[in-house]
Short mmCIF file of C-alpha atoms in Angstrom, two decimals:
data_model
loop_
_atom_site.label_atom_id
_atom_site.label_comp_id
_atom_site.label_asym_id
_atom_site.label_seq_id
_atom_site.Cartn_x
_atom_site.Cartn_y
_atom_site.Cartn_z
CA UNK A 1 17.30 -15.66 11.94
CA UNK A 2 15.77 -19.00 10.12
CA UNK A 3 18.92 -19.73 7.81
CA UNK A 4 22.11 -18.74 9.21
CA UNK A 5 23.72 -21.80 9.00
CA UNK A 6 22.73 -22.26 5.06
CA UNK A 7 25.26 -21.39 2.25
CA UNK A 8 23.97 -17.59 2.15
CA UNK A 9 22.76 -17.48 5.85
CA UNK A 10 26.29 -17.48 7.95
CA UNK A 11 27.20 -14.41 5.28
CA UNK A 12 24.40 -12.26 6.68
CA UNK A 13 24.72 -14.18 10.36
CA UNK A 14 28.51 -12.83 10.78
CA UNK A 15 27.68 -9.58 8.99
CA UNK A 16 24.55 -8.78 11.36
CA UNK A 17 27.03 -9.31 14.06
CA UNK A 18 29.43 -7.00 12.73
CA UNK A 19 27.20 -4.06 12.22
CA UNK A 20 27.12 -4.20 16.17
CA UNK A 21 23.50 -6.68 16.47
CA UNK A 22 23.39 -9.84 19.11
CA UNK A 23 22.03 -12.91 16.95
CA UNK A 24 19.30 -16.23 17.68
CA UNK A 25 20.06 -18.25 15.01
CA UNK A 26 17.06 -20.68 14.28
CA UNK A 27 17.24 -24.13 12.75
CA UNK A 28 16.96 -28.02 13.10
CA UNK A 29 20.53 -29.27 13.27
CA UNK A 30 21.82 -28.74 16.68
CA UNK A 31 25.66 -29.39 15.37
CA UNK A 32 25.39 -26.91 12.79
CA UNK A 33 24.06 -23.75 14.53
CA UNK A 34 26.39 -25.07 17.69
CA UNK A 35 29.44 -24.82 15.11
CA UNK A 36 28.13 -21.27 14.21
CA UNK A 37 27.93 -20.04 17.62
CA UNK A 38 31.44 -20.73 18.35
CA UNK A 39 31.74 -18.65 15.29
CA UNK A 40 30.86 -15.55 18.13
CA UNK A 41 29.99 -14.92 21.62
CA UNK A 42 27.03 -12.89 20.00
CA UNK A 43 25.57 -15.14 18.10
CA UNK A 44 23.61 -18.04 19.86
CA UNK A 45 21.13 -20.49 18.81
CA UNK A 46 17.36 -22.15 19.41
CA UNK A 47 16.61 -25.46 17.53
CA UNK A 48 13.07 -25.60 15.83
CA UNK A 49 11.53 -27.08 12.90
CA UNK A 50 10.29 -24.35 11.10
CA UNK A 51 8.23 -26.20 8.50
CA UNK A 52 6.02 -26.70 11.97
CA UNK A 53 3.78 -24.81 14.44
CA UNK A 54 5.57 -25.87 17.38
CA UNK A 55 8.39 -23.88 16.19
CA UNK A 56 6.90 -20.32 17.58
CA UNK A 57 6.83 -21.78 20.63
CA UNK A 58 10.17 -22.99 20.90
CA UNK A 59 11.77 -19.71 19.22
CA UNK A 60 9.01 -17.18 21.59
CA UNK A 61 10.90 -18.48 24.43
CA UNK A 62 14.46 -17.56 23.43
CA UNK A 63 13.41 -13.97 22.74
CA UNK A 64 13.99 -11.94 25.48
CA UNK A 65 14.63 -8.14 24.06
CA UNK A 66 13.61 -6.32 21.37
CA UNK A 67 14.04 -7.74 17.72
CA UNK A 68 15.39 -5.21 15.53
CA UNK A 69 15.25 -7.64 12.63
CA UNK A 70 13.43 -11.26 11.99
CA UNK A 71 14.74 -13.08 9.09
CA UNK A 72 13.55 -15.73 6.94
CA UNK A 73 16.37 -17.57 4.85
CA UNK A 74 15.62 -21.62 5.01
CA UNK A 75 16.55 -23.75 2.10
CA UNK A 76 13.45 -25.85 0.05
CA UNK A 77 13.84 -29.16 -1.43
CA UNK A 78 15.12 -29.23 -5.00
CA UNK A 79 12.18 -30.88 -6.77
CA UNK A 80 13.11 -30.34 -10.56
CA UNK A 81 11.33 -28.76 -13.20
CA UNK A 82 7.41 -28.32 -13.00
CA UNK A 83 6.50 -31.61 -15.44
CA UNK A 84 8.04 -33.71 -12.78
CA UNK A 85 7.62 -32.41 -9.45
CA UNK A 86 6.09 -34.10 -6.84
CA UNK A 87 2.82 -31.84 -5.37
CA UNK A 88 3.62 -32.83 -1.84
CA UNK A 89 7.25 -31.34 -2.49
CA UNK A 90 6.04 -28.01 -4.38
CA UNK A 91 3.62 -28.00 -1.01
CA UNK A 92 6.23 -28.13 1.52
CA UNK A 93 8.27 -25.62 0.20
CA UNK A 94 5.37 -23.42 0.31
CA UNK A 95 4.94 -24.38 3.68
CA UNK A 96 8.66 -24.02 4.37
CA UNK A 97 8.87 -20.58 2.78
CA UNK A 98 5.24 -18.61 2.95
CA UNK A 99 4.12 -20.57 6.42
CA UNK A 100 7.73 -20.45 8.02
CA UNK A 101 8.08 -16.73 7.78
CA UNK A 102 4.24 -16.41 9.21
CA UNK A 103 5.46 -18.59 12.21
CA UNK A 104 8.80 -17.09 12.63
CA UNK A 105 6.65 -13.63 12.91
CA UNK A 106 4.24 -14.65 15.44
CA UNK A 107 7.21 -15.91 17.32
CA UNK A 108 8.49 -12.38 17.46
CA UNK A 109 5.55 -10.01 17.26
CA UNK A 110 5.56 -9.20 20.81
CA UNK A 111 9.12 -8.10 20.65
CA UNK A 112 9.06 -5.64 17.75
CA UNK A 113 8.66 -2.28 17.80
CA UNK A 114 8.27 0.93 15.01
CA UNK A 115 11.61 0.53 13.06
CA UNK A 116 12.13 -3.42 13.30
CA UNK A 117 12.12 -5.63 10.06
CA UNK A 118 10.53 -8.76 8.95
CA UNK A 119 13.07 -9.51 5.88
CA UNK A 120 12.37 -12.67 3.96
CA UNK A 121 15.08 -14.01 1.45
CA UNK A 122 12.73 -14.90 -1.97
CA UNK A 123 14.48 -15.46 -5.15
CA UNK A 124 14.52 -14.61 -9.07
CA UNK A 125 12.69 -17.39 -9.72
CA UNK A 126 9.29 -16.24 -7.91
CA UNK A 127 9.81 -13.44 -10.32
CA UNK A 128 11.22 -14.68 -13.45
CA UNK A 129 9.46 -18.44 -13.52
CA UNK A 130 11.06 -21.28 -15.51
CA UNK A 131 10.40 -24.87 -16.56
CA UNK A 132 13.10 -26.09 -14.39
CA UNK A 133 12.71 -24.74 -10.63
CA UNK A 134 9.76 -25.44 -9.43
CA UNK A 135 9.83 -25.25 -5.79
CA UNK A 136 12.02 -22.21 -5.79
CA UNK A 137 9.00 -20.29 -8.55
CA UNK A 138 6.41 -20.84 -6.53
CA UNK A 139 7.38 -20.59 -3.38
CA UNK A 140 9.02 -17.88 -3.66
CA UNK A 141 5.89 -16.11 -5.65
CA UNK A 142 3.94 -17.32 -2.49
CA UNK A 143 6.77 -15.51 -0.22
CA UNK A 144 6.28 -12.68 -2.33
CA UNK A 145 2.74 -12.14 -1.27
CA UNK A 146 3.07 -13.09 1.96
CA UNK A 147 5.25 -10.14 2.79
CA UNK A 148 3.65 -7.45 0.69
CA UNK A 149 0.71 -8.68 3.38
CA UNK A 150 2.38 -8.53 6.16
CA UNK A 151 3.59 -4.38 5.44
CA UNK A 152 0.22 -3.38 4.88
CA UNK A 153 -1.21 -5.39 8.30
CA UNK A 154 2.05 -3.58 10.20
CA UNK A 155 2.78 -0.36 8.57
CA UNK A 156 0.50 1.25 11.24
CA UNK A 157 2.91 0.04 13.62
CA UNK A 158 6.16 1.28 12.23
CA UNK A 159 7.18 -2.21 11.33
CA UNK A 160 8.23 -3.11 8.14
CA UNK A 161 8.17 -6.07 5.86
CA UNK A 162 10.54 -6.55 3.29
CA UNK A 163 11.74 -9.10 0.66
CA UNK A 164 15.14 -9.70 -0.53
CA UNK A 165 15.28 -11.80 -4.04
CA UNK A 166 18.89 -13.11 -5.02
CA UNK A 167 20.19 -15.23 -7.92
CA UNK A 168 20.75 -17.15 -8.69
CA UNK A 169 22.74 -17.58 -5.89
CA UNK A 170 26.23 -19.01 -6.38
CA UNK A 171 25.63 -21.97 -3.78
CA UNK A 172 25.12 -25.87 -3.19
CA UNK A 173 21.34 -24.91 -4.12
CA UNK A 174 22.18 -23.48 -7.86
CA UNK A 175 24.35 -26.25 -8.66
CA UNK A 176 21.43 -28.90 -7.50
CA UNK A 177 19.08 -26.81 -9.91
CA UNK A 178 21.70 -26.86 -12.54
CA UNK A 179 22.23 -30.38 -12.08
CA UNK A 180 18.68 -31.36 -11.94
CA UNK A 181 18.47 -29.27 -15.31
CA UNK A 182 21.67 -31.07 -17.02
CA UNK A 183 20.54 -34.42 -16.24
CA UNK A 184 16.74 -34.24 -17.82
CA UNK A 185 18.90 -32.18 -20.83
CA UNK A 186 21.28 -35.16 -21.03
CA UNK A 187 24.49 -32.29 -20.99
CA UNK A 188 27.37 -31.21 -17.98
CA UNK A 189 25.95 -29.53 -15.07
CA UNK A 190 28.74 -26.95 -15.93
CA UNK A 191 26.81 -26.11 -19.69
CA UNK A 192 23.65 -25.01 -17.53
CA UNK A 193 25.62 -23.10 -15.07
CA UNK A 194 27.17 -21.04 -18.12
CA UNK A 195 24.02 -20.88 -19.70
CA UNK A 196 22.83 -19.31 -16.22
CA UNK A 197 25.72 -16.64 -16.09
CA UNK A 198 24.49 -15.60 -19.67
CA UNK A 199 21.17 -14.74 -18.45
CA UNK A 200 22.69 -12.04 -16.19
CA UNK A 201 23.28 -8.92 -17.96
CA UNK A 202 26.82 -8.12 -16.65
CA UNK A 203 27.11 -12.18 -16.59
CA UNK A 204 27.09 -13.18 -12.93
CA UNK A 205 25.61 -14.85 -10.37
CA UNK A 206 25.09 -12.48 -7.52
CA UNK A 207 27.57 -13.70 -4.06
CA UNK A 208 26.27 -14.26 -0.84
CA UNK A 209 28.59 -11.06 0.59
CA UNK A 210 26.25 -9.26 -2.02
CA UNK A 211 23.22 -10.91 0.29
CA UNK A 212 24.18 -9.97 3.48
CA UNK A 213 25.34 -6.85 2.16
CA UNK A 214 21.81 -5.85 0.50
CA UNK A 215 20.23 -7.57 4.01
CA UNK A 216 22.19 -4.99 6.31
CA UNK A 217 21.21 -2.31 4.15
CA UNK A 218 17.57 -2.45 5.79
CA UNK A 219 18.98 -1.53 9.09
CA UNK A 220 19.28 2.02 8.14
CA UNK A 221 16.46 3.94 9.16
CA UNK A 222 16.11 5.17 5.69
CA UNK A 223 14.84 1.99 4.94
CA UNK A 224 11.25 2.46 5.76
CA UNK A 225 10.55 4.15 2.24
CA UNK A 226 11.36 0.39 1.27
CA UNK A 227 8.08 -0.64 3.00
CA UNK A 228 7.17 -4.18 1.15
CA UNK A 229 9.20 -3.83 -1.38
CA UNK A 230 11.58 -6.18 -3.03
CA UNK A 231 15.20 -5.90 -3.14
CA UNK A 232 16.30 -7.26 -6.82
CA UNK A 233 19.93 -8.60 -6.27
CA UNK A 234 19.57 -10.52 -9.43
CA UNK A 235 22.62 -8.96 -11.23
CA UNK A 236 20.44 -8.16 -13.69
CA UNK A 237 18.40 -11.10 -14.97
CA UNK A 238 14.76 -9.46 -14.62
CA UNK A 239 13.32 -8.36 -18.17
CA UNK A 240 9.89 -7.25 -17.27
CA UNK A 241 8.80 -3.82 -15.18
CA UNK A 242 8.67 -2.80 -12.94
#
């Protein structure tokens, strides 16, 4: 898993572990995913760059059994809205995102088999863009596509690709985008964060146990009608259909 040590990514890390899985958690800060592992003598941990080929490498050699599930949760920069952002940010999220998932798959491909997952954590801004997230949009849109892709080049196989879109998330992320936001406004950070919760129909952001939880849910067998779809956990900010 690319992630587990983010704000939403040691939810689904500890919950993978409950529901009875062994865990390689992936990322760059050897202190971090060290801290995690003494979290659980199933969990352990391969440093790699993601953003960077040498990272399939690196993970390829830490896989030694068959992956049930590969999954894609890294954090992208926080650029600000799209009349600001810097192109060679909005490109490395894209790489981060879209290109990390490709390289965290070729990593694994000779280790999955019919019934294992690719899931990729997107977002309701890929879906639902806005004049204030820019990274998160279109990276996520990228992600989007990138994984409906991937399902029809492994359906054949058994293998699945899914993505999961949250959020807003409740996490150190939203409150840099809602920051980011209040400051180019000129208001609190805490009037965009309520004006976020009022774009949720039942007025919430969705939790990272509601994450992992919707994550997990793709271990199920079952699951394979949900071939490259996308898992809405947006408590109910989408307008448009489907």
């Amino acid at each position: 898993m690319v992630g587990a040590t983010g704000a939403l990514g040691k939810f689904v890390a500890h919950r993978l572990v409950a529901s009875g899985l062994d865990l390689l958690a992936i990322g760059r800060s050897e202190k971090e995913l060290k801290a995690l592992t003494e979290s659980s003598a199933h969990i352990r941990y391969c440093v790699a760059d993601i953003s960077e080929d040498s990272a399939i490498a690196k993970i390829a050699q830490q896989v030694d059994r068959t992956v049930r599930m590969a999954i894609h949760a890294p954090g992208v920069p926080v650029a600000g809205g799209v009349l600001d952002a810097s192109p060679l940010v909005l490109a490395q999220a894209v790489n981060i995102k879209a290109g990390g998932m490709l390289r965290l798959f070729r990593a694994v491909e000779s280790h999955l088999v019919r019934g294992s997952r690719l899931v990729a954590v997107g977002g309701h801004y890929g879906f639902e863009p806005t004049a204030y997230a820019a990274t998160a949009g279109v990276a996520n849109a990228a992600l989007t596509n990138l994984m409906r892709q991937l399902s029809w080049a492994l359906g054949e196989r058994g293998i699945t690709a899914h993505l999961v879109a949250p959020g807003p998330a409740e996490t150190e992320r939203l409150h840099a985008i809602a920051t980011a936001s209040a400051a180019k406004r000129g208001v609190a950070p805490a009037v965009v964060l309520d004006e976020f919760r009022q774009d949720s129909a039942i007025r919430a952001f969705t939790s990272p146990e509601q994450v992992a939880w919707g994550i997990c849910l793709l271990l199920a067998p079952e699951a394979d009608a949900m071939a490259g779809s996308s898992l809405m956990l947006d408590s109910g900010r989408r307008h448009g259909l489907p």
